[in-house]
Coordinates of C-alpha atoms in Angstrom, one line a residue:
Chain K
M20 CA 18.0 -14.4 15.4
N21 CA 17.3 -14.3 19.1
S22 CA 13.6 -14.4 18.3
T23 CA 11.6 -17.3 19.6
S24 CA 9.1 -17.0 16.9
A25 CA 8.1 -20.0 14.8
Q26 CA 9.2 -18.2 11.7
K27 CA 12.7 -18.8 10.4
T28 CA 15.2 -16.4 8.8
I29 CA 16.7 -17.9 5.7
F30 CA 20.2 -16.7 4.8
I31 CA 21.5 -17.2 1.3
A32 CA 25.2 -16.9 0.7
A33 CA 27.2 -17.6 -2.4
L34 CA 30.7 -18.5 -1.2
P35 CA 31.7 -20.9 1.6
F36 CA 33.5 -18.2 3.5
E37 CA 30.3 -15.9 3.3
G38 CA 28.2 -18.8 4.6
G39 CA 30.9 -19.6 7.2
A40 CA 30.5 -16.2 8.8
V41 CA 26.7 -16.7 9.1
S42 CA 27.2 -20.2 10.3
D43 CA 29.8 -19.2 12.9
Y44 CA 27.7 -16.3 14.2
F45 CA 24.5 -18.3 14.7
R46 CA 26.2 -21.6 15.5
L47 CA 24.4 -23.4 12.7
K48 CA 24.7 -27.2 12.1
R49 CA 25.2 -28.7 8.7
I50 CA 22.2 -30.7 7.4
P51 CA 23.4 -33.8 5.7
G52 CA 22.6 -33.9 2.0
P53 CA 23.8 -32.8 -1.5
L54 CA 23.2 -29.1 -0.9
A55 CA 25.1 -27.0 1.6
Y56 CA 22.3 -26.3 4.1
F57 CA 22.8 -25.4 7.8
E58 CA 20.3 -24.5 10.5
N59 CA 19.4 -24.0 14.1
D60 CA 16.0 -23.4 15.6
A61 CA 15.5 -19.9 14.2
N62 CA 17.8 -19.7 11.2
F63 CA 18.6 -21.5 8.0
L64 CA 21.5 -21.0 5.7
A65 CA 22.0 -22.2 2.1
V66 CA 25.4 -21.8 0.4
T67 CA 24.6 -21.6 -3.3
G68 CA 27.9 -21.3 -5.2
V69 CA 28.9 -18.5 -7.6
G70 CA 26.6 -16.9 -10.2
K71 CA 23.0 -15.9 -10.4
A72 CA 21.7 -19.1 -11.9
R73 CA 23.1 -21.3 -9.1
C74 CA 22.0 -18.7 -6.6
A75 CA 18.4 -18.7 -8.0
A76 CA 18.2 -22.5 -8.1
V77 CA 19.5 -23.1 -4.6
T78 CA 17.4 -20.2 -3.2
G79 CA 14.3 -21.7 -4.8
A80 CA 15.2 -25.2 -3.5
A81 CA 15.9 -24.0 0.0
L82 CA 12.7 -21.9 0.2
S83 CA 10.5 -24.6 -1.2
Q84 CA 11.1 -26.6 2.0
F85 CA 9.2 -24.1 4.0
D86 CA 5.6 -22.9 4.1
S87 CA 5.6 -19.2 3.1
H88 CA 4.1 -18.3 6.5
S89 CA 7.0 -19.9 8.3
I90 CA 9.5 -17.7 6.5
G91 CA 10.3 -14.6 8.6
A92 CA 12.8 -13.0 6.2
V93 CA 15.1 -14.1 3.4
V94 CA 18.5 -12.5 3.5
N95 CA 21.2 -12.5 0.8
I96 CA 24.5 -11.9 2.6
G97 CA 27.9 -11.7 1.0
I98 CA 30.6 -9.5 -0.5
A99 CA 30.4 -7.1 -3.4
G100 CA 32.8 -4.8 -5.3
S101 CA 32.2 -1.1 -5.3
T102 CA 32.8 1.5 -8.0
D103 CA 32.7 4.2 -5.2
R104 CA 36.0 4.8 -3.5
R105 CA 34.2 6.4 -0.5
H106 CA 33.1 2.9 0.4
R107 CA 35.8 1.2 2.5
V108 CA 36.6 -2.4 2.3
G109 CA 34.7 -4.1 5.2
D110 CA 31.8 -1.6 5.1
L111 CA 28.3 -3.2 5.3
L112 CA 25.7 -1.8 3.0
L113 CA 22.0 -2.4 2.7
I114 CA 20.8 -2.8 -0.9
N115 CA 17.7 -0.8 -2.0
K116 CA 17.9 -1.7 -5.7
I117 CA 19.2 -4.7 -7.5
T118 CA 19.7 -4.5 -11.3
E119 CA 20.5 -7.5 -13.4
A120 CA 23.1 -6.2 -15.9
A121 CA 22.2 -8.7 -18.6
T122 CA 18.5 -7.8 -18.8
G123 CA 18.4 -4.3 -17.2
R124 CA 15.6 -5.6 -15.0
S125 CA 15.6 -4.1 -11.5
Y126 CA 14.2 -5.4 -8.2
F127 CA 13.4 -3.4 -5.1
P128 CA 13.2 -4.8 -1.6
D129 CA 10.9 -2.9 0.7
M130 CA 12.8 -0.5 2.9
L131 CA 10.3 -0.3 5.8
C132 CA 12.6 -0.6 8.7
A133 CA 14.7 2.1 10.4
T134 CA 18.4 1.4 10.2
Q135 CA 21.8 3.1 10.5
I136 CA 23.2 0.9 7.8
P137 CA 24.0 3.0 4.7
E138 CA 22.1 2.1 1.6
E139 CA 23.3 1.6 -2.0
C140 CA 22.2 0.1 -5.3
L141 CA 23.8 -3.0 -6.7
T142 CA 24.2 -4.5 -10.1
T143 CA 24.5 -8.2 -10.7
V144 CA 26.9 -9.1 -13.5
D145 CA 27.6 -12.4 -15.2
T146 CA 31.4 -12.2 -15.2
V147 CA 34.0 -10.8 -12.9
V148 CA 34.3 -7.1 -13.5
N149 CA 37.4 -5.0 -12.9
E150 CA 38.2 -1.4 -13.2
H151 CA 39.9 -1.9 -16.6
V152 CA 36.7 -3.1 -18.1
T153 CA 35.0 -0.1 -19.6
A154 CA 31.4 -1.3 -19.5
I155 CA 30.6 -0.9 -15.8
P156 CA 26.8 -0.8 -16.0
E157 CA 25.9 1.5 -13.1
N158 CA 27.7 3.1 -10.2
G159 CA 27.3 1.4 -6.9
L160 CA 28.0 -2.1 -5.9
M161 CA 28.6 -5.2 -8.1
D162 CA 28.0 -8.8 -7.4
M163 CA 27.2 -12.0 -9.3
E164 CA 24.2 -13.4 -7.4
A165 CA 21.7 -10.8 -5.9
A166 CA 19.4 -10.6 -9.0
G167 CA 19.0 -14.4 -9.1
F168 CA 18.5 -14.4 -5.3
Y169 CA 15.7 -11.8 -5.5
E170 CA 13.9 -13.3 -8.4
A171 CA 13.8 -16.7 -6.7
A172 CA 12.9 -15.3 -3.3
S173 CA 10.1 -13.2 -4.7
L174 CA 8.3 -16.3 -5.8
F175 CA 7.9 -17.3 -2.2
V176 CA 7.7 -14.0 -0.1
G177 CA 6.8 -10.3 -0.6
P178 CA 9.4 -7.5 -0.9
H179 CA 9.0 -6.7 2.8
K180 CA 10.6 -10.0 3.7
I181 CA 13.5 -9.8 1.3
I182 CA 16.8 -8.3 2.5
C183 CA 20.1 -7.9 0.7
L184 CA 23.2 -7.0 2.7
K185 CA 26.6 -6.7 1.1
M186 CA 30.1 -6.1 2.6
I187 CA 32.6 -4.2 0.4
S188 CA 35.4 -6.6 -0.6
D189 CA 37.2 -4.5 -3.2
H190 CA 37.0 -1.6 -5.6
L191 CA 37.1 -3.8 -8.7
S192 CA 40.9 -3.8 -8.6
N193 CA 42.3 -5.4 -5.5
L194 CA 40.2 -8.5 -5.0
S195 CA 43.1 -10.9 -5.0
K196 CA 44.8 -9.0 -2.1
I197 CA 42.3 -10.1 0.5
S198 CA 42.1 -13.8 1.5
P199 CA 38.9 -15.7 2.1
V200 CA 39.9 -16.1 5.7
Q201 CA 40.2 -12.3 6.1
M202 CA 36.9 -11.8 4.3
R203 CA 35.2 -14.3 6.6
Q204 CA 36.6 -12.6 9.6
A205 CA 35.5 -9.1 8.3
L206 CA 32.0 -10.5 7.6
L207 CA 31.8 -12.0 11.0
Q208 CA 32.6 -8.7 12.5
N209 CA 29.5 -7.2 10.7
M210 CA 27.2 -10.0 11.8
P211 CA 25.9 -8.2 14.9
Q212 CA 24.7 -5.4 12.7
V213 CA 23.2 -7.9 10.3
A214 CA 21.4 -9.7 13.1
E215 CA 20.2 -6.4 14.5
Y216 CA 18.7 -5.3 11.2
V217 CA 17.1 -8.7 10.5
T218 CA 15.5 -8.6 14.0
A219 CA 14.1 -5.1 13.3
V220 CA 12.7 -6.3 10.0
L221 CA 11.0 -9.2 11.8
Q222 CA 9.6 -6.8 14.4
C223 CA 8.2 -4.6 11.6
N224 CA 6.7 -7.5 9.7
A225 CA 5.1 -8.8 12.9
Q226 CA 3.0 -5.7 13.0
T227 CA 0.9 -6.7 10.0
N228 CA -2.8 -7.0 10.3
A229 CA -2.9 -9.8 7.8
I230 CA -3.4 -13.1 9.3
E231 CA -1.4 -16.0 7.9
L232 CA -3.1 -19.3 8.4
Q233 CA -1.1 -21.8 10.5
P234 CA -0.8 -25.5 9.7
D235 CA -3.6 -26.4 12.1
H236 CA -5.9 -23.9 10.3
M237 CA -4.9 -25.3 7.0
A238 CA -5.6 -28.8 8.2
Y239 CA -9.1 -27.7 9.4
L240 CA -9.8 -26.2 6.0
N241 CA -8.5 -29.1 4.1
Q242 CA -10.6 -31.5 6.1
L243 CA -13.7 -29.4 5.2
K244 CA -12.6 -29.4 1.6
S245 CA -12.5 -33.1 1.4
K246 CA -15.6 -33.9 3.5
L247 CA -17.8 -31.2 2.0
R248 CA -16.3 -31.3 -1.5
I249 CA -16.3 -27.5 -1.6
T250 CA -15.5 -25.3 -4.6
Q251 CA -12.4 -23.1 -4.8
T252 CA -14.7 -20.1 -4.2
Q253 CA -16.2 -21.6 -1.1
Y254 CA -12.7 -22.5 0.1
A255 CA -11.6 -18.9 -0.3
V256 CA -14.7 -17.6 1.5
L257 CA -14.2 -20.1 4.4
S258 CA -10.5 -19.2 4.5
D259 CA -11.4 -15.5 5.0
A260 CA -14.0 -16.4 7.6
V261 CA -11.4 -18.5 9.5
R262 CA -9.0 -15.5 9.4
R263 CA -11.7 -13.3 10.7
F264 CA -12.6 -15.8 13.5
I265 CA -8.9 -16.1 14.6
N266 CA -8.7 -12.3 14.7
A267 CA -11.9 -11.9 16.6
H268 CA -11.5 -14.9 19.0
P269 CA -7.8 -15.6 19.3
Q270 CA -8.3 -18.0 22.3
Q271 CA -11.2 -20.0 21.0
P272 CA -10.8 -23.2 18.9
L273 CA -12.4 -23.2 15.5
P274 CA -16.0 -24.6 15.5
D275 CA -15.8 -28.4 15.6
V276 CA -18.6 -29.1 13.0
H277 CA -16.7 -30.9 10.3
L278 CA -16.2 -34.1 12.4
T279 CA -19.9 -34.9 12.3
I280 CA -20.4 -34.3 8.7
S281 CA -21.4 -37.3 6.6
T282 CA -19.9 -37.5 3.1
K283 CA -23.2 -38.8 1.7
L284 CA -24.9 -35.4 1.9
Q285 CA -26.5 -33.9 -1.2
K286 CA -24.8 -30.9 -2.8
K287 CA -27.6 -28.6 -1.5
Q288 CA -27.1 -29.8 2.0
R289 CA -23.4 -29.4 1.8
N290 CA -23.7 -25.9 0.6
Q291 CA -26.1 -25.1 3.4
I292 CA -23.5 -26.4 5.9
V293 CA -20.8 -24.3 4.3
D294 CA -23.1 -21.2 4.5
E295 CA -24.0 -21.9 8.2
L296 CA -20.4 -22.5 9.1
T297 CA -19.3 -19.3 7.4
Q298 CA -21.9 -17.4 9.3
Q299 CA -20.8 -19.1 12.6
L300 CA -17.2 -18.1 11.9
L301 CA -18.1 -14.5 11.2
C302 CA -20.3 -14.1 14.2
Chain J
M30 CA 15.1 8.0 10.5
T31 CA 12.7 6.3 12.8
N32 CA 9.0 6.6 12.9
S33 CA 8.1 7.6 16.5
R34 CA 4.7 5.9 16.4
N35 CA 6.1 2.6 15.3
S36 CA 9.7 2.7 16.5
C37 CA 11.1 0.0 14.3
F38 CA 9.7 1.5 11.1
A39 CA 11.5 4.1 9.1
K40 CA 9.9 7.5 8.9
P41 CA 7.3 8.0 6.2
Y42 CA 8.9 9.3 3.0
S43 CA 12.3 8.1 4.1
H44 CA 12.8 7.0 0.5
I45 CA 11.9 8.7 -2.7
Y46 CA 11.8 6.6 -5.9
V47 CA 12.4 8.8 -8.9
E48 CA 11.8 7.9 -12.5
Q49 CA 15.0 8.6 -14.5
Q50 CA 13.1 10.5 -17.2
I51 CA 11.7 13.2 -14.8
A52 CA 14.6 13.4 -12.3
E53 CA 15.4 16.9 -13.6
A54 CA 11.8 18.1 -13.8
P55 CA 11.2 21.3 -11.7
R56 CA 8.4 19.7 -9.7
A57 CA 10.5 16.6 -9.0
I58 CA 13.4 18.8 -7.8
D59 CA 11.1 20.8 -5.6
I60 CA 9.8 17.7 -3.9
L61 CA 13.3 16.2 -3.5
N62 CA 14.4 19.5 -1.9
R63 CA 11.6 19.2 0.7
F64 CA 12.9 15.8 1.7
G65 CA 16.6 16.5 1.8
N66 CA 17.4 13.5 4.1
A67 CA 15.5 11.0 2.0
E68 CA 17.3 8.2 0.3
I69 CA 16.8 8.6 -3.5
V70 CA 16.5 5.5 -5.6
R71 CA 16.4 5.8 -9.4
I72 CA 13.8 3.7 -11.3
D73 CA 12.8 3.3 -14.9
T74 CA 9.1 3.3 -14.3
Y75 CA 6.9 3.7 -11.2
K76 CA 5.4 0.3 -11.9
Q77 CA 8.6 -1.4 -10.9
V78 CA 8.0 -0.3 -7.3
F79 CA 4.2 0.3 -7.2
N80 CA 3.1 -2.9 -8.9
R81 CA 5.4 -5.4 -7.2
P82 CA 3.6 -8.6 -6.2
K83 CA 2.9 -9.7 -2.6
Q84 CA 3.3 -6.2 -1.1
Q85 CA 2.0 -5.8 2.4
F86 CA -0.3 -2.8 2.2
D87 CA -0.8 -2.3 5.9
L88 CA 3.0 -2.5 6.7
Q89 CA 3.8 0.0 3.9
K90 CA 1.2 2.4 5.4
K91 CA 3.4 2.6 8.4
S92 CA 6.4 3.8 6.4
A93 CA 5.1 5.0 3.0
K94 CA 7.4 6.1 0.3
I95 CA 7.0 8.6 -2.5
I96 CA 7.4 7.7 -6.1
L97 CA 7.9 10.5 -8.5
A98 CA 6.8 9.6 -12.0
K99 CA 5.6 10.8 -15.4
K100 CA 2.0 10.2 -16.1
Q101 CA 1.5 8.4 -19.4
P102 CA -1.7 8.7 -21.5
P103 CA -4.6 8.2 -21.3
Y104 CA -4.7 11.1 -18.9
L105 CA -8.5 11.3 -18.6
Q106 CA -10.7 8.5 -17.3
P107 CA -14.4 8.0 -17.3
F108 CA -16.0 7.5 -13.9
S109 CA -16.9 4.0 -12.7
N110 CA -20.5 3.3 -12.0
Q111 CA -19.6 3.3 -8.3
C112 CA -19.2 7.1 -8.5
Q113 CA -21.8 9.7 -7.8
K114 CA -23.6 10.6 -11.0
S115 CA -22.5 14.0 -12.1
E116 CA -24.9 16.8 -13.2
F117 CA -22.6 17.3 -16.1
P118 CA -22.8 14.9 -19.1
N119 CA -19.1 15.3 -19.6
A120 CA -17.5 14.1 -16.4
V121 CA -14.1 12.6 -16.1
Y122 CA -11.4 12.2 -13.5
V123 CA -7.6 12.6 -13.7
T124 CA -4.9 11.2 -11.5
P125 CA -2.2 13.7 -10.6
A126 CA -1.3 11.2 -7.9
L127 CA -2.1 7.6 -6.8
G128 CA -2.5 6.6 -3.2
C129 CA -3.4 8.5 -0.1
V130 CA -1.8 9.6 3.1
Y131 CA -4.8 8.5 5.1
D132 CA -5.7 4.9 5.8
C133 CA -9.5 4.7 5.7
D134 CA -10.7 1.1 6.1
F135 CA -13.6 1.6 3.6
C136 CA -11.4 3.1 0.9
F137 CA -11.5 1.3 -2.5
L138 CA -7.8 2.2 -3.0
H139 CA -6.9 -0.7 -0.7
G140 CA -8.6 -3.1 -3.0
M141 CA -7.3 -1.4 -6.2
Y142 CA -3.6 -1.1 -5.6
N143 CA -1.0 -3.5 -4.4
S144 CA 1.0 -0.7 -2.7
A145 CA 0.5 1.9 0.0
N146 CA 3.2 4.0 -1.5
I147 CA 2.3 7.3 -3.1
V148 CA 2.9 8.0 -6.7
V149 CA 3.1 11.7 -7.6
F150 CA 3.0 12.5 -11.3
V151 CA 5.1 15.6 -11.9
N152 CA 3.9 16.3 -15.5
I153 CA 0.7 18.1 -14.5
D154 CA 1.1 20.2 -17.6
D155 CA 0.5 17.2 -19.8
I156 CA -2.6 16.2 -17.9
Q157 CA -4.0 19.8 -18.2
K158 CA -3.2 19.9 -21.9
A159 CA -5.2 16.7 -22.3
I160 CA -8.1 18.2 -20.4
C161 CA -8.0 21.3 -22.7
K162 CA -7.9 19.1 -25.8
T163 CA -10.9 17.1 -24.7
H164 CA -12.8 20.3 -23.8
E165 CA -12.0 21.6 -27.3
E166 CA -13.1 18.4 -29.0
Q167 CA -16.4 18.6 -27.1
N168 CA -17.0 22.1 -28.5
R169 CA -16.2 23.7 -25.1
T170 CA -19.3 22.3 -23.5
P171 CA -18.9 22.4 -19.7
L172 CA -16.6 19.7 -18.5
W173 CA -16.5 18.2 -15.0
V174 CA -13.1 17.0 -13.8
S175 CA -12.4 15.3 -10.5
I176 CA -8.8 15.9 -9.7
S177 CA -8.6 14.1 -6.4
Y178 CA -10.1 10.7 -7.2
E179 CA -7.4 8.1 -6.6
T180 CA -5.8 10.3 -3.9
D181 CA -6.5 13.1 -1.5
L182 CA -4.8 16.0 -3.3
L183 CA -5.2 18.6 -0.5
A184 CA -3.7 16.1 2.0
L185 CA -0.8 15.6 -0.4
D186 CA -0.2 19.3 -0.7
S187 CA 2.5 19.2 2.0
L188 CA 4.6 16.9 -0.2
G189 CA 4.8 19.6 -2.8
A190 CA 2.3 22.1 -4.1
A191 CA -0.3 19.7 -5.4
V192 CA -3.4 21.8 -5.6
A193 CA -2.1 25.3 -6.7
P194 CA -1.5 24.3 -10.3
W195 CA -5.1 23.2 -10.5
I196 CA -6.4 26.4 -9.0
A197 CA -4.5 28.4 -11.6
F198 CA -5.8 26.1 -14.3
A199 CA -9.4 26.6 -13.1
H200 CA -8.9 30.4 -13.3
Q201 CA -7.7 30.1 -16.9
H202 CA -10.6 27.8 -18.0
P203 CA -13.9 29.0 -16.6
N204 CA -15.9 26.4 -18.4
I205 CA -14.0 23.4 -16.9
F206 CA -15.3 22.6 -13.5
M207 CA -13.1 20.9 -11.0
E208 CA -13.8 19.0 -7.8
C209 CA -11.1 18.4 -5.2
R210 CA -12.5 15.9 -2.7
T211 CA -10.7 15.7 0.6
R212 CA -10.6 14.7 4.2
S213 CA -7.8 17.1 4.9
S214 CA -8.0 20.1 7.2
A215 CA -5.1 21.8 5.3
F216 CA -7.2 24.5 3.7
H217 CA -4.6 27.0 4.9
R218 CA -2.2 25.6 2.3
I219 CA -4.3 27.0 -0.5
A220 CA -6.1 29.9 1.3
M221 CA -3.8 32.5 -0.2
H222 CA -5.2 31.8 -3.7
S223 CA -8.3 33.7 -5.0
P224 CA -11.1 31.1 -5.2
P225 CA -12.0 30.2 -8.8
P226 CA -15.8 30.0 -9.3
N227 CA -15.4 26.7 -11.1
F228 CA -13.4 25.0 -8.4
I229 CA -15.3 23.0 -5.8
L230 CA -13.7 21.9 -2.6
A231 CA -15.5 18.8 -1.4
W232 CA -15.1 17.6 2.2
S233 CA -16.0 14.1 3.0
L234 CA -17.6 13.8 6.5
S235 CA -18.6 10.8 8.6
P236 CA -20.1 10.5 12.0
R237 CA -17.5 10.8 14.8
E238 CA -18.1 7.2 15.7
H239 CA -17.3 6.0 12.2
A240 CA -14.4 8.4 11.7
Q241 CA -12.6 7.3 14.8
K242 CA -13.1 3.6 14.0
Y243 CA -12.4 3.6 10.3
E244 CA -10.7 6.8 9.1
H245 CA -7.1 6.2 10.4
R246 CA -4.7 9.1 10.2
A247 CA -7.4 11.5 8.9
P248 CA -8.1 14.8 10.6
R249 CA -11.0 14.9 13.1
I250 CA -14.4 15.9 11.9
E251 CA -14.2 19.2 13.9
Q252 CA -11.0 20.1 12.0
R253 CA -12.5 19.4 8.7
L254 CA -15.6 21.5 9.5
R255 CA -13.3 24.3 10.6
A256 CA -11.5 24.1 7.3
A257 CA -14.7 24.0 5.4
K258 CA -16.1 27.0 7.2
E259 CA -12.9 29.0 6.6
A260 CA -13.1 28.1 2.9
I261 CA -16.8 29.2 2.7
D262 CA -16.0 32.5 4.5
M263 CA -13.3 33.2 2.0
G264 CA -15.6 32.7 -0.9
W265 CA -14.7 29.2 -2.0
K266 CA -17.4 26.8 -3.3
V267 CA -17.7 24.0 -0.8
R268 CA -19.5 20.7 -1.2
L269 CA -20.1 18.4 1.8
C270 CA -20.1 14.7 1.1
F271 CA -21.7 12.5 3.7
D272 CA -20.1 9.6 2.0
P273 CA -19.9 6.7 2.6
V274 CA -22.8 6.2 4.9
L275 CA -21.9 3.0 6.7
N276 CA -24.6 0.8 8.0
D277 CA -24.9 0.9 11.8
T278 CA -27.4 -0.1 14.4
H279 CA -27.9 3.5 15.5
L280 CA -27.6 5.0 12.1
S281 CA -30.3 7.7 12.5
D282 CA -29.0 8.8 15.9
I283 CA -25.4 9.2 14.9
F284 CA -26.3 11.0 11.7
Q285 CA -28.7 13.2 13.6
R286 CA -25.8 14.3 15.7
L287 CA -23.5 14.7 12.7
F288 CA -26.0 16.8 10.8
S289 CA -26.8 18.9 13.9
D290 CA -23.0 19.5 14.6
T291 CA -22.3 20.2 11.0
F292 CA -25.0 22.7 10.3
A293 CA -24.5 24.4 13.6
Q294 CA -21.2 25.5 12.1
L295 CA -22.0 25.8 8.4
D296 CA -24.8 27.6 6.7
A297 CA -26.3 25.1 4.3
C298 CA -27.5 27.9 2.0
K299 CA -23.8 29.0 1.5
L300 CA -22.8 25.5 0.4
F301 CA -22.4 24.5 -3.3
D302 CA -24.4 21.4 -2.5
V303 CA -24.5 18.4 -0.1
T304 CA -24.2 14.8 -1.2
L305 CA -25.3 11.6 0.6
G306 CA -23.7 8.4 -0.6
P307 CA -24.0 4.8 0.6
F308 CA -21.0 2.4 1.1
R309 CA -20.4 0.8 -2.2
M310 CA -17.5 -1.0 -3.7
G311 CA -16.7 -3.4 -6.6
N312 CA -16.9 -7.1 -5.6
D313 CA -13.2 -7.8 -6.4
F314 CA -12.0 -4.8 -4.4
F315 CA -14.2 -5.8 -1.5
K316 CA -12.8 -9.4 -1.4
R317 CA -9.2 -8.2 -1.6
I318 CA -9.8 -5.8 1.3
Q319 CA -11.6 -8.4 3.3
R320 CA -8.6 -10.6 3.1
A321 CA -6.1 -7.9 3.9
R322 CA -8.1 -6.4 6.8
P323 CA -9.5 -9.2 8.9
Q324 CA -9.6 -6.9 11.9
C325 CA -12.2 -4.6 10.2
D326 CA -15.8 -5.6 10.9
L327 CA -17.0 -3.6 8.0
F328 CA -16.0 -6.3 5.6
Y329 CA -17.5 -9.1 7.6
R330 CA -21.0 -7.9 7.8
K331 CA -23.7 -9.2 5.6
I332 CA -23.5 -6.3 3.2
E333 CA -25.2 -5.4 0.0
L334 CA -22.5 -4.1 -2.4
E335 CA -25.2 -2.7 -4.7
P336 CA -26.5 0.1 -2.6
E337 CA -30.1 0.2 -1.6
P338 CA -32.2 3.4 -1.3
F339 CA -31.3 5.5 1.7
D340 CA -32.8 5.1 5.1
R341 CA -35.7 7.5 4.9
A342 CA -35.0 8.8 8.4
I343 CA -31.5 10.0 7.4
V344 CA -32.9 11.8 4.3
K345 CA -35.6 13.3 6.4
E346 CA -33.1 14.4 9.0
I347 CA -30.8 16.1 6.5
Q348 CA -33.7 17.9 4.8
K349 CA -34.2 19.7 8.1
Y350 CA -31.0 21.5 7.4
V351 CA -30.4 21.4 3.6
P352 CA -32.8 22.8 1.0
R353 CA -34.0 20.1 -1.4
E354 CA -32.3 21.8 -4.4
K355 CA -28.9 21.6 -2.7
L356 CA -29.3 17.9 -1.7
V357 CA -27.9 15.3 -4.0
L358 CA -28.7 11.7 -3.2
W359 CA -26.4 9.0 -4.6
Q360 CA -27.1 7.8 -8.1
S361 CA -24.9 5.5 -10.1
Q362 CA -23.1 6.9 -13.1
S363 CA -24.5 4.1 -15.2

């Protein structure tokens, strides 16, 4: 993305040519290692391989490298077959419902952002489907990864940060006629639209009132936790008080009380310090 | 479909999630017809969308969606002890909808639900049958039913006739009393109906200072008072709820103004009654809202969640306008 925000957009693609389009568009650099990761300052890409199990595993592995507050959006991008002949090969569609064919379980990304990209539902199947197979689960699009992607991504972020965008590759009949090179090129042509939508989602999400604690706030709280040996409840109360303080006094540093605290204090004294600090933060 | 107030957001109700089992129900079709441009997404149960984890309530409020669903039993619920004690021993609430179009900071719904989307249950008949059954089982002793408890039903009326079926039901069952609590000014949407004597329209009112600060998207107090006056003039039973009374440094002054403005327009003798309720909320809900709304000072004051007796000055002030027999001070259900 063009955003200079500290948050990263995480792209998840199954096939190398899908990831290639993302990598080309954002000029991502390969990260050495066993998994196919690429990144630049604002974006990160993981290429997972085919199938929902691989996709879920690599999505989870990729996202676990980040603090949840540093993830701006998680985007599954790739190709999908369509049962609907009105969709043309090369069309980009935004997915509003993902159903896992094997379990019937459905997932719903939030659709908060205005867009011109047409929407469709998608079914994730376990094996390649073609038009001669009678048991096509539901009209719409078909892929082999999105359900695994969503399930893994939803462990890390809320539905407002999960995006699934698919380009029509075939109508379950002519898959072999289009080469990966052509697909990569077609996907690349759709990337400006993808980038525009992701930017809009990031803009929407930035309007939240909820305050996510930054690493320095977490360090502050953790220092208090170890020095004052506070309970989980006290930690939660202090975290809320810190959020409130950041909101009320965005320019001010957090009160610098913890540096002078001795660890030899009695429990009663420590609790008193926590209470006083909470009140100080809430003032 | 952009939302003009927040240009990157889709318009409210840009999507309608429809439970497969009620997709052909007349009320569902009526609502879908009202939102012809909305994207329709089929779901198995409303909980798939409404109960998702990690939803961002405040973002969803900027582009809320409608979920059409079938209400499953139990249809009737007892009041929590946070509710105003009813004068009827048999008092229940029903939920023809979940969620509200307004965004009041002090509302318990923010702490209760994960989602700001609005669930509309289309099988009102089933809820009404359950009310009748309970009424029969209780030997037709008067039954009090709140129909606008986890929503604002009058405000929702523009999504599809939400109140009219209850007015018709009230006419058919004179011994079942219904309260429709609202902050809406959309009385005109039901003004064409003849007022049932057992149907109480209850307007929640707050001082202007509090309404501006905490009652986002809700109509102004003047609009609510106009709607209430119109309703009284047309023979409807109207209750005024000064609820919640939020603690404030100039509480007596601002309530003095509110009472004075209110009763300059409305004749207290023509009201069904007037209730005065403090700010109260379950501890769990309070903590969840506190986390979600760090910008709202209400949740960062030293606050007693168990309400204390009212400020005498406020009670004294309201008694200048409201006869004692029409004044109901908050008492817990328990």
